[in-house]
Short mmCIF file of C-alpha atoms and ligand atoms in Angstrom, two decimals:
data_model
loop_
_atom_site.label_atom_id
_atom_site.label_comp_id
_atom_site.label_asym_id
_atom_site.label_seq_id
_atom_site.Cartn_x
_atom_site.Cartn_y
_atom_site.Cartn_z
CA UNK V 781 12.01 9.82 21.05
CA UNK V 782 12.72 7.25 18.39
CA UNK V 783 12.65 8.46 14.80
CA UNK V 784 11.87 4.96 13.45
CA UNK V 785 8.48 3.95 12.17
CA UNK V 786 7.10 0.69 10.78
CA UNK V 787 4.56 1.19 8.00
CA UNK V 788 2.32 -1.84 7.35
CA UNK V 789 0.80 -1.55 3.89
CA UNK V 790 -2.63 -2.99 3.00
CA UNK V 791 -2.64 -6.28 4.96
CA UNK V 792 -6.33 -6.66 4.12
CA UNK V 793 -8.57 -9.64 3.37
CA UNK V 794 -8.90 -8.87 -0.34
CA UNK V 795 -5.12 -9.10 -0.81
CA UNK V 796 -4.93 -12.49 0.93
CA UNK V 797 -5.82 -15.93 -0.50
CA UNK V 798 -9.59 -16.11 -1.00
CA UNK V 799 -9.80 -12.33 -1.47
CA UNK V 800 -10.80 -10.41 -4.58
CA UNK V 801 -7.24 -9.40 -5.52
CA UNK V 802 -5.35 -12.17 -3.76
CA UNK V 803 -1.58 -11.80 -3.61
CA UNK V 804 0.06 -15.26 -3.66
CA UNK V 805 0.92 -16.16 -0.02
CA UNK V 806 -0.29 -12.74 1.09
CA UNK V 807 -1.34 -14.12 4.46
CA UNK V 808 2.03 -15.81 5.04
CA UNK V 809 3.60 -12.52 6.17
CA UNK V 810 1.18 -11.95 9.05
CA UNK V 811 3.19 -13.71 11.82
CA UNK V 812 6.39 -11.84 10.90
CA UNK V 813 4.55 -8.53 10.53
CA UNK V 814 3.02 -9.05 13.98
CA UNK V 815 6.46 -9.69 15.43
CA UNK V 816 7.75 -6.50 13.80
CA UNK V 817 4.79 -4.50 15.15
CA UNK V 818 5.54 -5.78 18.66
CA UNK V 819 9.18 -4.73 18.34
CA UNK V 820 8.50 -1.35 16.68
CA UNK V 821 8.66 2.00 18.43
CA UNK V 822 5.92 3.38 16.18
CA UNK V 823 3.54 1.69 13.76
CA UNK V 824 1.32 3.12 11.03
CA UNK V 825 -1.07 1.04 8.93
CA UNK V 826 -2.39 1.80 5.47
CA UNK V 827 -5.77 0.61 4.23
CA UNK V 828 -6.85 0.52 0.59
CA UNK V 829 -10.36 2.04 0.84
CA UNK V 830 -12.31 2.39 -2.40
CA UNK V 831 -15.87 3.62 -2.87
CA UNK V 832 -18.14 1.28 -4.82
CA UNK V 833 -17.67 1.79 -8.56
CA UNK V 834 -14.12 3.09 -8.20
CA UNK V 835 -12.47 4.10 -11.48
CA UNK V 836 -9.63 1.57 -10.99
CA UNK V 837 -12.13 -1.31 -11.19
CA UNK V 838 -12.30 -3.10 -14.56
CA UNK V 839 -16.06 -3.45 -13.97
CA UNK V 840 -16.40 0.30 -14.63
CA UNK V 841 -14.80 0.10 -18.08
CA UNK V 842 -16.96 -1.65 -20.67
CA UNK V 843 -14.95 -4.12 -22.74
CA UNK V 844 -12.07 -4.22 -20.25
CA UNK V 845 -11.12 -7.02 -17.91
CA UNK V 846 -9.04 -7.15 -14.74
CA UNK V 847 -5.32 -6.58 -15.35
CA UNK V 848 -5.97 -4.69 -18.62
CA UNK V 849 -4.34 -1.27 -18.94
CA UNK V 850 -6.26 1.94 -19.51
CA UNK V 851 -5.41 5.61 -19.82
CA UNK V 852 -6.61 7.95 -17.07
CA UNK V 853 -6.25 11.77 -16.98
CA UNK V 854 -3.09 11.21 -14.93
CA UNK V 855 -1.55 8.47 -17.12
CA UNK V 856 -1.65 4.69 -17.53
CA UNK V 857 -3.59 2.70 -14.97
CA UNK V 858 -3.94 -1.05 -14.43
CA UNK V 859 -7.59 -2.11 -14.07
CA UNK V 860 -8.27 -4.33 -11.07
CA UNK V 861 -11.05 -6.61 -9.93
CA UNK V 862 -13.42 -4.83 -7.52
CA UNK V 863 -11.54 -4.90 -4.19
CA UNK V 864 -11.28 -3.24 -0.78
CA UNK V 865 -14.67 -1.60 -1.01
CA UNK V 866 -15.40 0.67 1.94
CA UNK V 867 -17.29 -1.10 4.70
CA UNK V 868 -17.00 -4.60 3.24
CA UNK V 869 -15.18 -7.64 4.71
CA UNK V 870 -12.57 -7.55 1.94
CA UNK V 871 -11.42 -4.11 3.09
CA UNK V 872 -10.90 -5.20 6.70
CA UNK V 873 -7.43 -6.02 7.99
CA UNK V 874 -6.49 -9.72 8.01
CA UNK V 875 -8.16 -11.13 11.15
CA UNK V 876 -4.80 -12.21 12.65
CA UNK V 877 -3.05 -8.88 12.07
CA UNK V 878 -2.13 -7.53 15.49
CA UNK V 879 -2.87 -3.87 14.76
CA UNK V 880 -3.75 -2.79 18.32
CA UNK V 881 -0.55 -0.77 18.78
CA UNK V 882 -0.89 1.16 15.52
CA UNK V 883 -0.82 4.91 16.09
CA UNK V 884 -2.41 5.91 12.83
CA UNK V 885 -4.31 4.38 9.89
CA UNK V 886 -3.91 6.05 6.49
CA UNK V 887 -6.77 5.33 4.11
CA UNK V 888 -6.15 5.74 0.41
CA UNK V 889 -7.94 5.31 -2.90
CA UNK V 890 -11.14 6.93 -1.61
CA UNK V 891 -11.40 9.48 -4.43
CA UNK V 892 -13.52 7.86 -7.10
CA UNK V 893 -11.53 9.11 -10.09
CA UNK V 894 -7.95 8.59 -8.85
CA UNK V 895 -6.29 5.39 -7.71
CA UNK V 896 -3.69 5.50 -4.97
CA UNK V 897 -0.95 2.91 -4.67
CA UNK V 898 1.39 5.05 -2.60
CA UNK V 899 0.63 5.89 1.00
CA UNK V 900 2.00 9.41 0.38
CA UNK V 901 0.60 10.53 -2.98
CA UNK V 902 -2.24 9.35 -5.18
CA UNK V 903 -1.53 8.05 -8.69
CA UNK V 904 -1.58 11.57 -10.18
CA UNK V 905 1.65 11.99 -8.12
CA UNK V 906 0.29 15.37 -6.91
CA UNK V 907 -2.56 14.75 -4.48
CA UNK V 908 -1.06 14.14 -1.01
CA UNK V 909 -2.58 11.74 1.51
CA UNK V 910 -1.17 13.79 4.39
CA UNK V 911 1.20 11.04 5.54
CA UNK V 912 4.43 12.88 4.67
CA UNK V 913 3.34 15.88 6.72
CA UNK V 914 2.27 13.65 9.61
CA UNK V 915 5.64 11.88 9.65
CA UNK V 916 7.56 15.16 9.53
CA UNK V 917 5.51 16.71 12.29
CA UNK V 918 6.16 13.66 14.45
CA UNK V 919 9.86 13.62 13.48
CA UNK V 920 9.65 10.04 12.21
CA UNK V 921 12.39 10.04 9.60
CA UNK V 922 13.47 6.40 9.34
CA UNK V 923 10.80 4.23 7.78
CA UNK V 924 10.50 0.47 7.28
CA UNK V 925 7.83 -0.71 4.86
CA UNK V 926 6.21 -4.17 4.92
CA UNK V 927 2.96 -5.59 3.55
CA UNK V 928 1.13 -6.08 0.24
CA UNK V 929 1.92 -5.85 -2.52
CA UNK V 930 5.68 -5.39 -2.97
CA UNK V 931 5.38 -4.32 -6.60
CA UNK V 932 2.48 -1.89 -6.15
CA UNK V 933 1.46 -0.28 -2.88
CA UNK V 934 4.56 -1.12 -0.86
CA UNK V 935 6.93 -0.22 -3.69
CA UNK V 936 5.30 3.07 -4.70
CA UNK V 937 5.03 4.10 -1.05
CA UNK V 938 8.74 3.45 -0.52
CA UNK V 939 9.69 5.34 -3.71
CA UNK V 940 7.62 8.38 -2.73
CA UNK V 941 9.00 8.31 0.81
CA UNK V 942 12.58 8.22 -0.48
CA UNK V 943 11.82 11.11 -2.88
CA UNK V 944 10.45 13.05 0.11
CA UNK V 945 13.77 12.68 1.92
CA UNK V 946 12.94 9.89 4.37
CA UNK V 947 15.43 7.09 5.04
CA UNK V 948 13.63 4.04 3.68
CA UNK V 949 13.95 0.26 4.05
CA UNK V 950 11.69 -2.39 2.48
CA UNK V 951 11.77 -5.76 4.27
CA UNK V 952 11.08 -8.26 1.49
CA UNK V 953 10.59 -11.18 3.87
CA UNK V 954 7.56 -9.34 5.26
CA UNK V 955 6.12 -8.50 1.82
CA UNK V 956 4.56 -10.48 -1.00
CA UNK V 957 4.14 -9.45 -4.66
CA UNK V 958 1.44 -9.63 -7.32
CA UNK V 959 4.30 -10.08 -9.85
CA UNK V 960 2.36 -9.34 -12.99
CA UNK V 961 4.10 -8.78 -16.32
CA UNK V 962 7.55 -8.17 -14.81
CA UNK V 963 6.22 -5.75 -12.20
CA UNK V 964 8.28 -7.14 -9.32
CA UNK V 965 11.67 -6.98 -11.05
CA UNK V 966 10.85 -3.50 -12.39
CA UNK V 967 9.95 -2.28 -8.90
CA UNK V 968 13.03 -3.82 -7.25
CA UNK V 969 15.34 -2.03 -9.67
CA UNK V 970 13.49 1.27 -9.18
CA UNK V 971 13.79 0.91 -5.41
CA UNK V 972 17.52 0.26 -5.59
CA UNK V 973 17.99 3.20 -7.94
CA UNK V 974 16.11 5.42 -5.51
CA UNK V 975 18.47 4.50 -2.68
CA UNK V 976 15.94 2.40 -0.79
CA UNK V 977 17.49 -0.36 1.32
CA UNK V 978 15.90 -3.59 0.14
CA UNK V 979 16.55 -6.38 2.60
C1 LIG E 1290 -2.90 -2.58 -4.41
C2 LIG E 1290 -3.61 -2.85 -6.57
C3 LIG E 1290 -4.75 -2.10 -6.31
C4 LIG E 1290 -1.85 -2.87 -3.38
C5 LIG E 1290 -4.02 -1.81 -4.15
O1 LIG E 1290 -2.15 -2.78 -2.17
O2 LIG E 1290 -0.71 -3.21 -3.78
N1 LIG E 1290 -2.70 -3.07 -5.64
N2 LIG E 1290 -4.94 -1.57 -5.10
ZN1 LIG E 1291 -6.80 -0.68 -4.67
#
């Protein structure tokens, strides 16, 4: 059995051009991601999946606007436009994403009071999504991350996976970034420091 797994992070309508939290060129990665899914031994998808009125939405914080910072119980949190609301079109995978082969879909961000960038732990860095246990039980120890966005959900997922002892690669050609206020450069240096292969 292969121990390699491709993890496709948040390739959803709201993170693509025309979506509520569009990542520049977010849709441009879809053909390459599809090719990687076809070639992969195992594929897992993640799906940002917020209830209406989620606490990470600027709309829930009077006087705040999208991309402002606020302080949550668990620390600083960027406030986002309403996005990836459960059951809405924006939360669906990009229509061209070839997800048929995926063995598992991890949903995250469904607790109203905690955001979740990482596919392994929510933003309090304590609440697990269950993915680390799933990967260990299936003996999938070598992980390649692709998707949206490099500097948030892909990056934090890769950092947590490395901290959990997985061998981690991020394929930048199959990712795109929000790149807000230096966030991409900051994430790339954290990834390198954490021993993640960034290629
Ligand atoms: C993401 C911000 C808010 C991401 C998700 O997928 O990178 N970013 N929710
Ligand atoms: Zn989100």
